[in-house]
Amino acid sequence: ILRVEDLQKYYGNRGSVTRALDHIGFCVEKGEFLGIMGASGSGKTTLPNCISTLDTVTSGRIYVEGEDITALRGAALCAFRGQKLGFIFQDFNLLDTFTLEDNIYLPLVLASKSYSEMSTSLAPIALRLGITELLKKYPYEVSGGQKQRLSIARAIAKDPEIFIFDDSFSALDFKTDSQLRKALKEYTKDATTVIVAQRIS
Ligand code: ADP
Ligand code: MG
């Protein structure tokens, strides 16, 4: 599902360069659970940002299902972001002027889902993650752990090929990956690939 080849991501300019990723390479099989561990500042966020096309790479290639995503542009890039990936951000990236429910629906609306399709598929996921009562609230009205579950529900509702969690577990509701795996297993295909970046101290 994923092949990273000789990936480099440098920040800054000639005066001060940060080599966040320096010649990284690995493969991930469909359905695998991959952990990326490291201290703060070790490049855990940079790698998922490159894999998800939120950031550009300095050099190297990233293949998803054989397609080089570093070369995607325009509509093909939008389709990749919209369909293949469920990204759970370190700070959750919820839109503050939308209710939690509308935050979940936004990517589905962009994928042309009908309201009845969206609400039917969300109901059991919301129940399982314990956020049913929160759906009409706004992000600033709920706790960090609740935002975390909301952003997991948003990613699950998209039914993506790959989930990427960027440091979304530290001190929050899902303490162990086995708990999370159970929740993911119930609502995703067996072939779903999970990548978790996690800070270690
Ligand atoms: P982690 O998520 O493991 O804490 P990051 O991937 O966020 O680490 O950062 C890796 C390194 O790249 C750090 O040294 C950080 O300071 C640097 N870095 C990250 N983003 C930028 C940026 N936009 N500009 C310059 N340096 C950056
Ligand atoms: Mg990070």
PDB file of C-alpha atoms and ligand atoms in Angstrom:
ATOM      1  CA  ILE A   1       0.000   0.000   0.000  1.00  0.00           C
ATOM      2  CA  LEU A   2       2.889   2.381   0.790  1.00  0.00           C
ATOM      3  CA  ARG A   3       6.495   2.558  -0.371  1.00  0.00           C
ATOM      4  CA  VAL A   4       8.781   5.392   0.732  1.00  0.00           C
ATOM      5  CA  GLU A   5      12.021   5.678  -1.260  1.00  0.00           C
ATOM      6  CA  ASP A   6      15.050   7.687  -0.170  1.00  0.00           C
ATOM      7  CA  LEU A   7      12.892  10.468   1.256  1.00  0.00           C
ATOM      8  CA  GLN A   8      14.439  13.744   2.362  1.00  0.00           C
ATOM      9  CA  LYS A   9      12.673  16.708   3.883  1.00  0.00           C
ATOM     10  CA  TYR A  10      14.793  19.707   4.772  1.00  0.00           C
ATOM     11  CA  TYR A  11      13.480  22.941   6.257  1.00  0.00           C
ATOM     12  CA  GLY A  12      15.098  26.345   6.139  1.00  0.00           C
ATOM     13  CA  ASN A  13      17.736  27.708   3.778  1.00  0.00           C
ATOM     14  CA  ARG A  14      21.486  27.511   3.327  1.00  0.00           C
ATOM     15  CA  GLY A  15      22.108  29.555   6.476  1.00  0.00           C
ATOM     16  CA  SER A  16      20.209  27.170   8.738  1.00  0.00           C
ATOM     17  CA  VAL A  17      19.014  23.799   7.540  1.00  0.00           C
ATOM     18  CA  THR A  18      16.976  21.300   9.565  1.00  0.00           C
ATOM     19  CA  ARG A  19      17.199  17.780   8.174  1.00  0.00           C
ATOM     20  CA  ALA A  20      13.823  16.579   9.496  1.00  0.00           C
ATOM     21  CA  LEU A  21      13.909  13.443   7.292  1.00  0.00           C
ATOM     22  CA  ASP A  22      17.226  12.242   5.915  1.00  0.00           C
ATOM     23  CA  HIS A  23      17.193   9.317   3.459  1.00  0.00           C
ATOM     24  CA  ILE A  24      14.159   7.475   4.875  1.00  0.00           C
ATOM     25  CA  GLY A  25      12.921   4.320   3.155  1.00  0.00           C
ATOM     26  CA  PHE A  26      10.402   1.598   4.059  1.00  0.00           C
ATOM     27  CA  CYS A  27       7.425  -0.423   2.801  1.00  0.00           C
ATOM     28  CA  VAL A  28       4.042  -1.005   4.433  1.00  0.00           C
ATOM     29  CA  GLU A  29       1.758  -3.868   3.433  1.00  0.00           C
ATOM     30  CA  LYS A  30      -2.024  -3.529   3.163  1.00  0.00           C
ATOM     31  CA  GLY A  31      -3.640  -4.087   6.566  1.00  0.00           C
ATOM     32  CA  GLU A  32      -0.430  -3.558   8.525  1.00  0.00           C
ATOM     33  CA  PHE A  33      -0.243  -1.499  11.718  1.00  0.00           C
ATOM     34  CA  LEU A  34       2.885   0.665  11.655  1.00  0.00           C
ATOM     35  CA  GLY A  35       4.265   2.600  14.614  1.00  0.00           C
ATOM     36  CA  ILE A  36       6.606   5.570  14.187  1.00  0.00           C
ATOM     37  CA  MET A  37       8.299   6.305  17.499  1.00  0.00           C
ATOM     38  CA  GLY A  38      10.597   9.136  18.459  1.00  0.00           C
ATOM     39  CA  ALA A  39      11.292  12.049  20.752  1.00  0.00           C
ATOM     40  CA  SER A  40       9.765  15.482  20.229  1.00  0.00           C
ATOM     41  CA  GLY A  41      11.399  17.130  17.187  1.00  0.00           C
ATOM     42  CA  SER A  42      12.498  13.825  15.608  1.00  0.00           C
ATOM     43  CA  GLY A  43      10.375  14.217  12.463  1.00  0.00           C
ATOM     44  CA  LYS A  44       7.221  12.275  13.410  1.00  0.00           C
ATOM     45  CA  THR A  45       4.892  14.996  12.126  1.00  0.00           C
ATOM     46  CA  THR A  46       6.999  15.729   9.048  1.00  0.00           C
ATOM     47  CA  LEU A  47       6.750  12.138   7.767  1.00  0.00           C
ATOM     48  CA  PRO A  48       2.915  11.860   7.901  1.00  0.00           C
ATOM     49  CA  ASN A  49       2.648  15.360   6.426  1.00  0.00           C
ATOM     50  CA  CYS A  50       4.728  14.209   3.429  1.00  0.00           C
ATOM     51  CA  ILE A  51       2.786  10.926   3.074  1.00  0.00           C
ATOM     52  CA  SER A  52      -0.509  12.811   3.157  1.00  0.00           C
ATOM     53  CA  THR A  53       0.716  15.446   0.637  1.00  0.00           C
ATOM     54  CA  LEU A  54       0.108  18.264   3.149  1.00  0.00           C
ATOM     55  CA  ASP A  55       3.780  19.104   2.745  1.00  0.00           C
ATOM     56  CA  THR A  56       6.098  18.760  -0.243  1.00  0.00           C
ATOM     57  CA  VAL A  57       9.211  16.585  -0.138  1.00  0.00           C
ATOM     58  CA  THR A  58      12.751  17.875  -0.723  1.00  0.00           C
ATOM     59  CA  SER A  59      13.679  14.708  -2.635  1.00  0.00           C
ATOM     60  CA  GLY A  60      12.684  11.066  -2.889  1.00  0.00           C
ATOM     61  CA  ARG A  61       9.465   9.301  -3.831  1.00  0.00           C
ATOM     62  CA  ILE A  62       6.348   8.117  -2.004  1.00  0.00           C
ATOM     63  CA  TYR A  63       4.225   5.468  -3.720  1.00  0.00           C
ATOM     64  CA  VAL A  64       0.678   4.654  -2.590  1.00  0.00           C
ATOM     65  CA  GLU A  65      -0.719   1.594  -4.351  1.00  0.00           C
ATOM     66  CA  GLY A  66       2.049   1.998  -6.916  1.00  0.00           C
ATOM     67  CA  GLU A  67       1.278   5.640  -7.703  1.00  0.00           C
ATOM     68  CA  ASP A  68       3.924   8.286  -7.024  1.00  0.00           C
ATOM     69  CA  ILE A  69       1.979  10.781  -4.926  1.00  0.00           C
ATOM     70  CA  THR A  70       4.806  13.339  -4.894  1.00  0.00           C
ATOM     71  CA  ALA A  71       4.010  13.883  -8.589  1.00  0.00           C
ATOM     72  CA  LEU A  72       0.243  14.375  -8.168  1.00  0.00           C
ATOM     73  CA  ARG A  73      -1.249  17.734  -9.117  1.00  0.00           C
ATOM     74  CA  GLY A  74      -4.713  19.319  -9.428  1.00  0.00           C
ATOM     75  CA  ALA A  75      -7.746  17.030  -9.483  1.00  0.00           C
ATOM     76  CA  ALA A  76      -5.688  13.851  -8.996  1.00  0.00           C
ATOM     77  CA  LEU A  77      -4.143  15.329  -5.847  1.00  0.00           C
ATOM     78  CA  CYS A  78      -7.593  16.297  -4.487  1.00  0.00           C
ATOM     79  CA  ALA A  79      -8.930  12.801  -5.214  1.00  0.00           C
ATOM     80  CA  PHE A  80      -6.005  11.200  -3.373  1.00  0.00           C
ATOM     81  CA  ARG A  81      -6.487  13.401  -0.298  1.00  0.00           C
ATOM     82  CA  GLY A  82     -10.246  12.978  -0.326  1.00  0.00           C
ATOM     83  CA  GLN A  83     -10.468   9.227  -0.817  1.00  0.00           C
ATOM     84  CA  LYS A  84      -7.359   7.392   0.314  1.00  0.00           C
ATOM     85  CA  LEU A  85      -6.478   8.987   3.612  1.00  0.00           C
ATOM     86  CA  GLY A  86      -7.955   9.472   7.049  1.00  0.00           C
ATOM     87  CA  PHE A  87      -5.677  11.849   8.946  1.00  0.00           C
ATOM     88  CA  ILE A  88      -5.980  12.392  12.708  1.00  0.00           C
ATOM     89  CA  PHE A  89      -3.934  15.488  13.433  1.00  0.00           C
ATOM     90  CA  GLN A  90      -1.846  16.192  16.510  1.00  0.00           C
ATOM     91  CA  ASP A  91      -4.110  19.172  17.300  1.00  0.00           C
ATOM     92  CA  PHE A  92      -7.185  17.607  15.605  1.00  0.00           C
ATOM     93  CA  ASN A  93      -7.774  20.439  13.078  1.00  0.00           C
ATOM     94  CA  LEU A  94     -11.495  20.848  13.647  1.00  0.00           C
ATOM     95  CA  LEU A  95     -13.266  23.860  12.156  1.00  0.00           C
ATOM     96  CA  ASP A  96     -14.418  26.060  15.058  1.00  0.00           C
ATOM     97  CA  THR A  97     -17.377  27.608  13.252  1.00  0.00           C
ATOM     98  CA  PHE A  98     -18.843  24.178  12.401  1.00  0.00           C
ATOM     99  CA  THR A  99     -20.631  21.855  14.816  1.00  0.00           C
ATOM    100  CA  LEU A 100     -18.848  18.564  15.489  1.00  0.00           C
ATOM    101  CA  GLU A 101     -21.355  16.796  13.258  1.00  0.00           C
ATOM    102  CA  ASP A 102     -20.701  19.194  10.385  1.00  0.00           C
ATOM    103  CA  ASN A 103     -16.956  18.712  10.865  1.00  0.00           C
ATOM    104  CA  ILE A 104     -17.530  15.002  10.202  1.00  0.00           C
ATOM    105  CA  TYR A 105     -19.843  15.662   7.264  1.00  0.00           C
ATOM    106  CA  LEU A 106     -17.624  18.169   5.456  1.00  0.00           C
ATOM    107  CA  PRO A 107     -15.289  15.634   3.761  1.00  0.00           C
ATOM    108  CA  LEU A 108     -18.301  13.449   2.945  1.00  0.00           C
ATOM    109  CA  VAL A 109     -20.150  16.346   1.315  1.00  0.00           C
ATOM    110  CA  LEU A 110     -17.038  16.976  -0.778  1.00  0.00           C
ATOM    111  CA  ALA A 111     -17.240  13.292  -1.787  1.00  0.00           C
ATOM    112  CA  SER A 112     -20.879  13.902  -2.922  1.00  0.00           C
ATOM    113  CA  LYS A 113     -22.519  11.741  -0.237  1.00  0.00           C
ATOM    114  CA  SER A 114     -26.229  12.366   0.457  1.00  0.00           C
ATOM    115  CA  TYR A 115     -27.428  13.527   3.868  1.00  0.00           C
ATOM    116  CA  SER A 116     -29.208  10.230   4.572  1.00  0.00           C
ATOM    117  CA  GLU A 117     -26.119   8.213   3.610  1.00  0.00           C
ATOM    118  CA  MET A 118     -23.947  10.349   5.904  1.00  0.00           C
ATOM    119  CA  SER A 119     -26.243  10.263   8.919  1.00  0.00           C
ATOM    120  CA  THR A 120     -26.897   6.511   8.587  1.00  0.00           C
ATOM    121  CA  SER A 121     -23.183   5.712   8.490  1.00  0.00           C
ATOM    122  CA  LEU A 122     -22.278   8.148  11.279  1.00  0.00           C
ATOM    123  CA  ALA A 123     -24.828   6.929  13.866  1.00  0.00           C
ATOM    124  CA  PRO A 124     -23.130   3.615  14.852  1.00  0.00           C
ATOM    125  CA  ILE A 125     -19.637   5.124  14.735  1.00  0.00           C
ATOM    126  CA  ALA A 126     -20.683   8.015  16.985  1.00  0.00           C
ATOM    127  CA  LEU A 127     -22.297   5.581  19.408  1.00  0.00           C
ATOM    128  CA  ARG A 128     -19.192   3.376  19.534  1.00  0.00           C
ATOM    129  CA  LEU A 129     -16.936   6.363  20.176  1.00  0.00           C
ATOM    130  CA  GLY A 130     -19.324   7.881  22.721  1.00  0.00           C
ATOM    131  CA  ILE A 131     -19.852  11.198  20.935  1.00  0.00           C
ATOM    132  CA  THR A 132     -23.549  10.958  19.994  1.00  0.00           C
ATOM    133  CA  GLU A 133     -24.554  13.548  22.609  1.00  0.00           C
ATOM    134  CA  LEU A 134     -21.857  15.962  21.461  1.00  0.00           C
ATOM    135  CA  LEU A 135     -22.633  16.183  17.768  1.00  0.00           C
ATOM    136  CA  LYS A 136     -24.525  19.505  17.938  1.00  0.00           C
ATOM    137  CA  LYS A 137     -21.775  21.151  19.981  1.00  0.00           C
ATOM    138  CA  TYR A 138     -18.891  23.241  18.689  1.00  0.00           C
ATOM    139  CA  PRO A 139     -15.216  22.238  19.061  1.00  0.00           C
ATOM    140  CA  TYR A 140     -14.545  24.897  21.724  1.00  0.00           C
ATOM    141  CA  GLU A 141     -17.334  23.410  23.880  1.00  0.00           C
ATOM    142  CA  VAL A 142     -15.732  19.962  24.280  1.00  0.00           C
ATOM    143  CA  SER A 143     -12.635  18.467  25.900  1.00  0.00           C
ATOM    144  CA  GLY A 144      -9.377  17.362  24.269  1.00  0.00           C
ATOM    145  CA  GLY A 145     -10.289  13.675  24.599  1.00  0.00           C
ATOM    146  CA  GLN A 146     -13.689  14.344  23.023  1.00  0.00           C
ATOM    147  CA  LYS A 147     -12.064  16.228  20.141  1.00  0.00           C
ATOM    148  CA  GLN A 148      -9.757  13.266  19.658  1.00  0.00           C
ATOM    149  CA  ARG A 149     -12.700  10.854  19.394  1.00  0.00           C
ATOM    150  CA  LEU A 150     -14.479  13.251  17.077  1.00  0.00           C
ATOM    151  CA  SER A 151     -11.513  13.437  14.728  1.00  0.00           C
ATOM    152  CA  ILE A 152     -11.219   9.623  14.758  1.00  0.00           C
ATOM    153  CA  ALA A 153     -14.926   9.398  13.876  1.00  0.00           C
ATOM    154  CA  ARG A 154     -14.377  11.894  11.048  1.00  0.00           C
ATOM    155  CA  ALA A 155     -11.580   9.751   9.625  1.00  0.00           C
ATOM    156  CA  ILE A 156     -13.525   6.472  10.047  1.00  0.00           C
ATOM    157  CA  ALA A 157     -16.615   7.940   8.342  1.00  0.00           C
ATOM    158  CA  LYS A 158     -14.506   8.560   5.220  1.00  0.00           C
ATOM    159  CA  ASP A 159     -13.685   4.831   5.069  1.00  0.00           C
ATOM    160  CA  PRO A 160     -10.106   5.462   3.875  1.00  0.00           C
ATOM    161  CA  GLU A 161      -7.440   2.963   2.781  1.00  0.00           C
ATOM    162  CA  ILE A 162      -4.882   4.413   5.211  1.00  0.00           C
ATOM    163  CA  PHE A 163      -5.335   5.979   8.641  1.00  0.00           C
ATOM    164  CA  ILE A 164      -2.578   8.229   9.901  1.00  0.00           C
ATOM    165  CA  PHE A 165      -2.521   9.251  13.558  1.00  0.00           C
ATOM    166  CA  ASP A 166      -0.074  12.005  14.368  1.00  0.00           C
ATOM    167  CA  ASP A 167       0.691  11.882  18.076  1.00  0.00           C
ATOM    168  CA  SER A 168      -3.019  11.826  18.853  1.00  0.00           C
ATOM    169  CA  PHE A 169      -2.800   9.549  21.893  1.00  0.00           C
ATOM    170  CA  SER A 170      -0.597  11.260  24.416  1.00  0.00           C
ATOM    171  CA  ALA A 171      -2.605  11.575  27.643  1.00  0.00           C
ATOM    172  CA  LEU A 172      -5.943  11.258  25.896  1.00  0.00           C
ATOM    173  CA  ASP A 173      -8.751   8.717  25.818  1.00  0.00           C
ATOM    174  CA  PHE A 174      -7.212   5.954  23.758  1.00  0.00           C
ATOM    175  CA  LYS A 175      -4.367   4.914  26.033  1.00  0.00           C
ATOM    176  CA  THR A 176      -3.299   1.761  24.238  1.00  0.00           C
ATOM    177  CA  ASP A 177      -3.172   0.840  20.603  1.00  0.00           C
ATOM    178  CA  SER A 178      -5.132  -2.358  21.342  1.00  0.00           C
ATOM    179  CA  GLN A 179      -8.138  -0.267  22.447  1.00  0.00           C
ATOM    180  CA  LEU A 180      -7.898   1.810  19.332  1.00  0.00           C
ATOM    181  CA  ARG A 181      -7.386  -1.230  17.129  1.00  0.00           C
ATOM    182  CA  LYS A 182     -10.601  -2.734  18.494  1.00  0.00           C
ATOM    183  CA  ALA A 183     -12.576   0.388  17.625  1.00  0.00           C
ATOM    184  CA  LEU A 184     -10.981   0.620  14.189  1.00  0.00           C
ATOM    185  CA  LYS A 185     -11.524  -3.063  13.477  1.00  0.00           C
ATOM    186  CA  GLU A 186     -15.239  -2.788  14.045  1.00  0.00           C
ATOM    187  CA  TYR A 187     -15.724  -0.034  11.525  1.00  0.00           C
ATOM    188  CA  THR A 188     -13.036  -0.476   8.906  1.00  0.00           C
ATOM    189  CA  LYS A 189     -12.203  -3.061   6.263  1.00  0.00           C
ATOM    190  CA  ASP A 190      -9.643  -5.761   7.155  1.00  0.00           C
ATOM    191  CA  ALA A 191      -7.318  -4.299   4.539  1.00  0.00           C
ATOM    192  CA  THR A 192      -7.203  -0.874   6.199  1.00  0.00           C
ATOM    193  CA  THR A 193      -3.654   0.205   7.008  1.00  0.00           C
ATOM    194  CA  VAL A 194      -2.947   2.133  10.209  1.00  0.00           C
ATOM    195  CA  ILE A 195       0.084   4.346  10.767  1.00  0.00           C
ATOM    196  CA  VAL A 196       0.609   5.787  14.235  1.00  0.00           C
ATOM    197  CA  ALA A 197       3.257   8.379  15.078  1.00  0.00           C
ATOM    198  CA  GLN A 198       3.788   8.466  18.820  1.00  0.00           C
ATOM    199  CA  ARG A 199       6.057  10.549  21.004  1.00  0.00           C
ATOM    200  CA  ILE A 200       8.251   8.657  23.445  1.00  0.00           C
ATOM    201  CA  SER A 201      10.027  10.380  26.284  1.00  0.00           C
TER     202      SER A 201
HETATM  203  P1  ADP B   1       7.983  15.790  15.841  1.00  0.00           P
HETATM  204  O1  ADP B   1       6.593  15.707  15.250  1.00  0.00           O
HETATM  205  O2  ADP B   1       8.683  14.467  15.942  1.00  0.00           O
HETATM  206  O3  ADP B   1       7.994  16.513  17.150  1.00  0.00           O
HETATM  207  P2  ADP B   1       8.505  17.506  13.550  1.00  0.00           P
HETATM  208  O4  ADP B   1       8.323  16.614  12.382  1.00  0.00           O
HETATM  209  O5  ADP B   1       7.377  18.451  13.857  1.00  0.00           O
HETATM  210  O6  ADP B   1       8.897  16.652  14.852  1.00  0.00           O
HETATM  211  O7  ADP B   1       9.824  18.383  13.346  1.00  0.00           O
HETATM  212  C1  ADP B   1      11.059  17.802  12.955  1.00  0.00           C
HETATM  213  C2  ADP B   1      12.121  18.891  12.900  1.00  0.00           C
HETATM  214  O8  ADP B   1      11.851  19.793  11.837  1.00  0.00           O
HETATM  215  C3  ADP B   1      12.211  19.744  14.160  1.00  0.00           C
HETATM  216  O9  ADP B   1      13.564  20.013  14.398  1.00  0.00           O
HETATM  217  C4  ADP B   1      11.447  20.989  13.812  1.00  0.00           C
HETATM  218  O10 ADP B   1      11.950  22.103  14.527  1.00  0.00           O
HETATM  219  C5  ADP B   1      11.701  21.113  12.330  1.00  0.00           C
HETATM  220  N1  ADP B   1      10.563  21.753  11.625  1.00  0.00           N
HETATM  221  C6  ADP B   1       9.306  21.272  11.549  1.00  0.00           C
HETATM  222  N2  ADP B   1       8.515  22.067  10.811  1.00  0.00           N
HETATM  223  C7  ADP B   1       9.297  23.086  10.399  1.00  0.00           C
HETATM  224  C8  ADP B   1       9.085  24.256   9.594  1.00  0.00           C
HETATM  225  N3  ADP B   1       7.904  24.492   9.040  1.00  0.00           N
HETATM  226  N4  ADP B   1      10.144  25.080   9.400  1.00  0.00           N
HETATM  227  C9  ADP B   1      11.352  24.825   9.929  1.00  0.00           C
HETATM  228  N5  ADP B   1      11.629  23.754  10.696  1.00  0.00           N
HETATM  229  C10 ADP B   1      10.623  22.891  10.932  1.00  0.00           C
HETATM  230 MG    MG B   2       4.655  16.094  15.994  1.00  0.00          MG
END
